[in-house]
Structure formats: structure tokens, C-alpha cells
Coordinates of C-alpha atoms in Angstrom, one line a residue:
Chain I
X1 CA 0.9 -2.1 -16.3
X2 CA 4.0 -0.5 -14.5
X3 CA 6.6 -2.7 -13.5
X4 CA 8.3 -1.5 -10.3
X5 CA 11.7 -3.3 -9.9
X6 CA 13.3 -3.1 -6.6
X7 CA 17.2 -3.9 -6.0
X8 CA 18.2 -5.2 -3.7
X9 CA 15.9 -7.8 -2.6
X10 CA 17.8 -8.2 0.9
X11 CA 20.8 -6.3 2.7
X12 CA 22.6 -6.4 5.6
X13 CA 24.1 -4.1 7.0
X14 CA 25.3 -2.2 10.5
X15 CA 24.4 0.1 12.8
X16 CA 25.4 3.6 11.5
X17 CA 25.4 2.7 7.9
X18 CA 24.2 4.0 4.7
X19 CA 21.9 2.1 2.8
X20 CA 20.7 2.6 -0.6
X21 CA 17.4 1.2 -2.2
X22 CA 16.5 1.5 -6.0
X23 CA 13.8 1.5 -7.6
X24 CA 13.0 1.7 -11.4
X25 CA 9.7 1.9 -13.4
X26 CA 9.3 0.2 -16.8
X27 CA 7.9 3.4 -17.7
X28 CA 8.6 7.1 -17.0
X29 CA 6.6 8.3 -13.7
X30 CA 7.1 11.5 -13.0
X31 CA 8.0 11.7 -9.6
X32 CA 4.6 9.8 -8.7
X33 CA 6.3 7.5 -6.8
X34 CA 6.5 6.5 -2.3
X35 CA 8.8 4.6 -0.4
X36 CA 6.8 2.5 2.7
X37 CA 8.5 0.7 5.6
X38 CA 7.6 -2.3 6.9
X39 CA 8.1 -4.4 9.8
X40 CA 6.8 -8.0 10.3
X41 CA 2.8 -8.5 11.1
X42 CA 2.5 -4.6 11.2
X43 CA 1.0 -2.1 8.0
X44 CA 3.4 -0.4 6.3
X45 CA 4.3 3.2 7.0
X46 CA 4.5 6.1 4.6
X47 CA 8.0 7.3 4.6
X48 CA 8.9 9.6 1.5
X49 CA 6.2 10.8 -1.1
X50 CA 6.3 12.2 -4.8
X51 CA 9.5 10.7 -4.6
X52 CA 11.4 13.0 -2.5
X53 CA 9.4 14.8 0.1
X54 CA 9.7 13.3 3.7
X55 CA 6.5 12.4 5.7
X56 CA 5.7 14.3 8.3
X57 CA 7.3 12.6 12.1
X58 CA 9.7 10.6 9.7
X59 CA 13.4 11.2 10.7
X60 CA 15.5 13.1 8.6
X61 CA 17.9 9.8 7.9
X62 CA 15.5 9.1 5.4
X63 CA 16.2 10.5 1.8
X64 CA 14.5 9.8 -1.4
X65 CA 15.9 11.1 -5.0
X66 CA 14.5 10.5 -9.0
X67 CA 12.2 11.6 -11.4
X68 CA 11.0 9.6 -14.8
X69 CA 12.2 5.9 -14.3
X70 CA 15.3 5.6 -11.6
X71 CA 14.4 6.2 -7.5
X72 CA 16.6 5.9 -4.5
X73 CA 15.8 5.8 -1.0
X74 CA 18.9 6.2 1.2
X75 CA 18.8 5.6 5.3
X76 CA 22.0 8.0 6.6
X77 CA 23.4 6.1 10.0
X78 CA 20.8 2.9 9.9
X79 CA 19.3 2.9 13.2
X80 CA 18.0 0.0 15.3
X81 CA 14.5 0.6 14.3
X82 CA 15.3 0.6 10.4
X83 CA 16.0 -3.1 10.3
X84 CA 12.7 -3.8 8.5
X85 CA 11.4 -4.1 4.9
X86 CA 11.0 -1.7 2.4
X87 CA 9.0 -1.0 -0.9
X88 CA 8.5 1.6 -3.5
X89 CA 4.9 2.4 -5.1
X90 CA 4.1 4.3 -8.1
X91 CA 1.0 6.6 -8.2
X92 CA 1.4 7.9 -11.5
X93 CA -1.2 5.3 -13.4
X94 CA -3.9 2.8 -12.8
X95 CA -3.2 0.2 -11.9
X96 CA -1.1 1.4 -8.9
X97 CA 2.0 -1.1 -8.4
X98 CA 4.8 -2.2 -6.3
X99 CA 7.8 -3.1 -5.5
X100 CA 9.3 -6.5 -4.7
X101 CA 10.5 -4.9 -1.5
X102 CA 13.8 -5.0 0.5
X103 CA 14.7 -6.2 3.8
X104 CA 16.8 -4.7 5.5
X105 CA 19.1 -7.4 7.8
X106 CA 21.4 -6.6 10.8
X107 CA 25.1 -7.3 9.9
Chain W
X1 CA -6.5 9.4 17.4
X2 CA -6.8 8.5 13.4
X3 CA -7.0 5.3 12.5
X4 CA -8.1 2.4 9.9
X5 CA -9.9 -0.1 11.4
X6 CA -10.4 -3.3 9.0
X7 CA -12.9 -6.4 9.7
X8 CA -14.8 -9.0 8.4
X9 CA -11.8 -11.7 7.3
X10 CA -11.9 -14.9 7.5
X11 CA -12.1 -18.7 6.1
X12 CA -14.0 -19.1 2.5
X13 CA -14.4 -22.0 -0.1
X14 CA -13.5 -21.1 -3.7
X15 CA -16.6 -19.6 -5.2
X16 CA -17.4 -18.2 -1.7
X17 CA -18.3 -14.4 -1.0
X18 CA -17.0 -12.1 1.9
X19 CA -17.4 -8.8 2.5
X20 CA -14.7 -6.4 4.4
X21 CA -15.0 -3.8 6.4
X22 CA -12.9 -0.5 7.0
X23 CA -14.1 1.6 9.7
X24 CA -12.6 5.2 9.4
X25 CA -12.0 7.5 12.4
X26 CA -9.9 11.1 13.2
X27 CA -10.3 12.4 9.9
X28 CA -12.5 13.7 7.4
X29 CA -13.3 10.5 5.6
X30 CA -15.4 12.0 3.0
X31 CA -12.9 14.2 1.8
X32 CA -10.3 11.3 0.7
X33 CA -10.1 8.5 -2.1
X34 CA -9.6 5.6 -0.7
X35 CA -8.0 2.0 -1.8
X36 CA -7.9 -1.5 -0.9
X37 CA -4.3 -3.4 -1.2
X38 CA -3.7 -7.0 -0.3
X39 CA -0.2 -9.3 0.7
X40 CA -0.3 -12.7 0.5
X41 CA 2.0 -14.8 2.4
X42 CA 6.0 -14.1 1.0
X43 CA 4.5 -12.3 -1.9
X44 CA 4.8 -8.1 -2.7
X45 CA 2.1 -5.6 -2.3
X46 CA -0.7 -6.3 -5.1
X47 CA -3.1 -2.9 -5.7
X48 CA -6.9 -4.2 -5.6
X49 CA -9.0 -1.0 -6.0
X50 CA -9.6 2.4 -5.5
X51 CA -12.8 5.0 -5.0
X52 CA -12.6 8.8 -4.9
X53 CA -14.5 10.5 -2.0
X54 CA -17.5 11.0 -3.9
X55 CA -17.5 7.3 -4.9
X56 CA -17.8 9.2 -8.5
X57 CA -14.9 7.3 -9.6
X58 CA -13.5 3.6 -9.1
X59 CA -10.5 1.4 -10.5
X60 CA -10.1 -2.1 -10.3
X61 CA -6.8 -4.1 -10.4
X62 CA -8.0 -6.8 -13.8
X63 CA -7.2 -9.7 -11.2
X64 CA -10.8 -8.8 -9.3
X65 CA -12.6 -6.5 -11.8
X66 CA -16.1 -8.1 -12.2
X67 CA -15.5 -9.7 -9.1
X68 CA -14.7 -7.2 -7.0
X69 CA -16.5 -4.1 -5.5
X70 CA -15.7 -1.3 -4.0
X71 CA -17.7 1.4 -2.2
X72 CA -18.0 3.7 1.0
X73 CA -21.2 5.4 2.9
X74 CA -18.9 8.8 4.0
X75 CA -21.7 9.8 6.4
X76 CA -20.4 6.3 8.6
X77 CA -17.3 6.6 7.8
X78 CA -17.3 3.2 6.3
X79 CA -15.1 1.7 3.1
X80 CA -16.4 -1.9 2.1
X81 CA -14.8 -4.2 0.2
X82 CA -17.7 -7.3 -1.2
X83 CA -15.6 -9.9 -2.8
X84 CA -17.6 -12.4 -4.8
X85 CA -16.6 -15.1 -6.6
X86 CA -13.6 -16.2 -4.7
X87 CA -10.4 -17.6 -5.5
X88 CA -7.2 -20.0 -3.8
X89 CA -5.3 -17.1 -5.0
X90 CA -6.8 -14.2 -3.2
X91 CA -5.9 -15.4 -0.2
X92 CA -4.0 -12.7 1.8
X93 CA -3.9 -9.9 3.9
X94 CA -6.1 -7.4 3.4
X95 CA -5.4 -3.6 3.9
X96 CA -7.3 -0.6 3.8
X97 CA -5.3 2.4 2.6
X98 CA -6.0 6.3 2.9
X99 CA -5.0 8.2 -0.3
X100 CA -3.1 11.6 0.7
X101 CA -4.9 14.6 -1.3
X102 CA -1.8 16.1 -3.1
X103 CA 0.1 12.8 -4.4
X104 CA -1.7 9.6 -4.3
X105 CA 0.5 8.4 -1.8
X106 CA -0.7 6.1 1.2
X107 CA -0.6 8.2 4.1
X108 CA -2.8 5.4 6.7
X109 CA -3.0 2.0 6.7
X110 CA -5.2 -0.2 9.0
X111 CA -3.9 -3.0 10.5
X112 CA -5.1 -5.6 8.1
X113 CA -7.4 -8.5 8.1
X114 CA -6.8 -11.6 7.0
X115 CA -8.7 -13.6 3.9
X116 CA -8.4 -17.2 3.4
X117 CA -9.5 -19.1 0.7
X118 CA -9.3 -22.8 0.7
X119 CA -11.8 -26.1 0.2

């Protein structure tokens, strides 16, 4: 199976700041890979796809970058709505897997 | 308005069977794979299965395989999920997840329903 490792597990951080998220597969993936948001007793939400394409209605704050084994997803002037908890996915192989996730914490 | 609609969680003794329910609607269902994922409490996403729109193929995370089955009737616009055989350990929160076309990415997710296992 691949291992998706997630760094940080938690951050904190202010309104207005960058955030960065990575995300590394124990095997190469392509660019078979999505970053999901999610916030407490809700689904998550689809926010980038094959790695760097943003979802349609997503706000352009939200980045993602890699191919093979190394991802990033980057939030550009974190907004009140962010504070939540993301997690990477890779579609590349059966099974699918995740990542550990990473909340996002108001400074 | 499209949307995931999941039911049919609930309380279950080890051993016990359930089966879930994930009605589709505001899209063509039939022309979709679709997966089931689960959360339990403080834990990460954990992929159970997936079925292509023509229920011609099927993958099974090896944690429910044998146990486990997926399948769909697209002219209802219904995804099942019959889980036999259950465990403590498969209690969670259970998801129904549509599979965008191009990249196998979740584009819609229902709200979730929630499966507990316990004696």
C-alpha cells in the first residue's frame, strides 16, 4: 500500500498568513494525488485535484504543487473560513489512501 | 441541487450485518465510479471500496474484503454498502464519495452516517 505522510499534524496560524501543507507518498504517484478540507461534523470538500488543478468555486488562495513523491498545498492570506482540517489523497493505486491530515488553528 | 444522501447507520453487535444506503441525485449517477470511505472517531480517512459505473469493476480495502460488498442499481440512483460480519473496529463514519471522471479525485461527498459496533 501507499503511505501518505502529512506534516504538519496541526498549525496555528493568523489571519492573512501563508500556510504550507506537505504531503509525501512512499511511492512515486504521478500527480494522482487531492487535497480535501474539512471542518468538524461536516464531509470534506474537494479543493485541488491531480495535484495542482483548483476545483471549480474554490478560491484562488488555494495552491497545490508536486509530482512523483513530494506535494504542497499552500493557503495565500488564510481566511476566517480556512481554519479547518486538511488531508491529501492519492488516486494513483488501489488501495486509495490518506493522509493523517492537518488542522489548521487560529493564532 | 446535487447531492449524496447516505442512510441506514446505526448500533450493531460484533458479528452483526448492516447495510448502507447512498441515494444519488443532480447528476448522472450511472456515468460515475463510485466509493465508500469511512472515519472513525480521532482517526484519518481509511478507503473501504470502490465500483465503476457499470459495476464491471470493484476494489476492496483488505480490512473488509470478504466482508464487504459493494454495489449500485444506476437506474435508482442507489450505491449500497452490505457490511457482514462486523467488527469493534469498523465503527465510524461512513461516507459515500463520487469519483470525478478525469482523475479519481472525490468531487461529492454525502454527509455521512454513522456505524457503531459494540456488545
Amino acid at each position: 500500500d501507499i503511505q501518505m505522510t502529512q506534516t504538519p499534524s496541526s498549525v496555528s496560524a493568523s489571519v492573512g498568513d501563508s500556510v504550507t501543507i506537505s504531503c509525501r507518498a512512499s511511492q512515486p504517484i504521478r500527480t494522482w494525488l487531492a487535497w480535501y478540507q474539512q471542518k468538524p461534523g461536516k464531509a470534506p470538500k474537494l479543493l485541488i485535484y491531480a495535484a495542482s488543478s483548483l476545483q471549480s468555486g474554490v478560491p484562488s488562495r488555494f495552491s497545490g504543487s508536486g509530482s512523483g513523491t513530494d506535494f504542497t498545498l499552500t493557503i495565500s492570506g488564510l481566511q476566517p473560513d480556512d481554519y479547518a482540517t486538511y488531508f491529501c489523497q492519492q488516486a494513483n493505486t488501489f488501495p486509495l489512501t490518506f493522509g493523517g491530515g492537518t488542522k489548521v488553528e487560529i493564532k | 441541487q446535487m447531492q449524496l444522501v447516505e442512510s441506514g447507520g446505526g448500533v450493531v453487535q460484533p458479528g452483526g450485518s448492516l447495510r448502507l444506503s447512498c441515494a444519488a441525485s443532480g447528476f448522472t449517477f450511472g456515468g460515475f465510479g463510485m466509493h465508500w470511505v469511512r472515519q472513525a472517531p480521532g482517526k484519518e480517512m481509511e478507503w473501504m471500496a470502490f465500483i465503476q459505473r457499470d459495476s464491471g469493476n470493484k476494489n476492496y480495502a483488505d480490512s473488509v474484503k470478504g466482508r464487504f460488498i459493494i454495489s449500485r442499481v444506476n437506474y435508482q440512483n442507489i450505491l449500497y454498502l452490505q457490511m457482514n460480519g462486523l467488527r469493534v473496529e469498523d465503527t465510524a463514519v461512513y461516507y459515500c464519495a463520487k469519483e470525478q471522471a478525469v482523475d479519481g479525485a472525490f468531487d461529492m461527498w454525502g454527509q455521512g452516517t454513522t456505524v457503531t459496533v459494540t456488545s
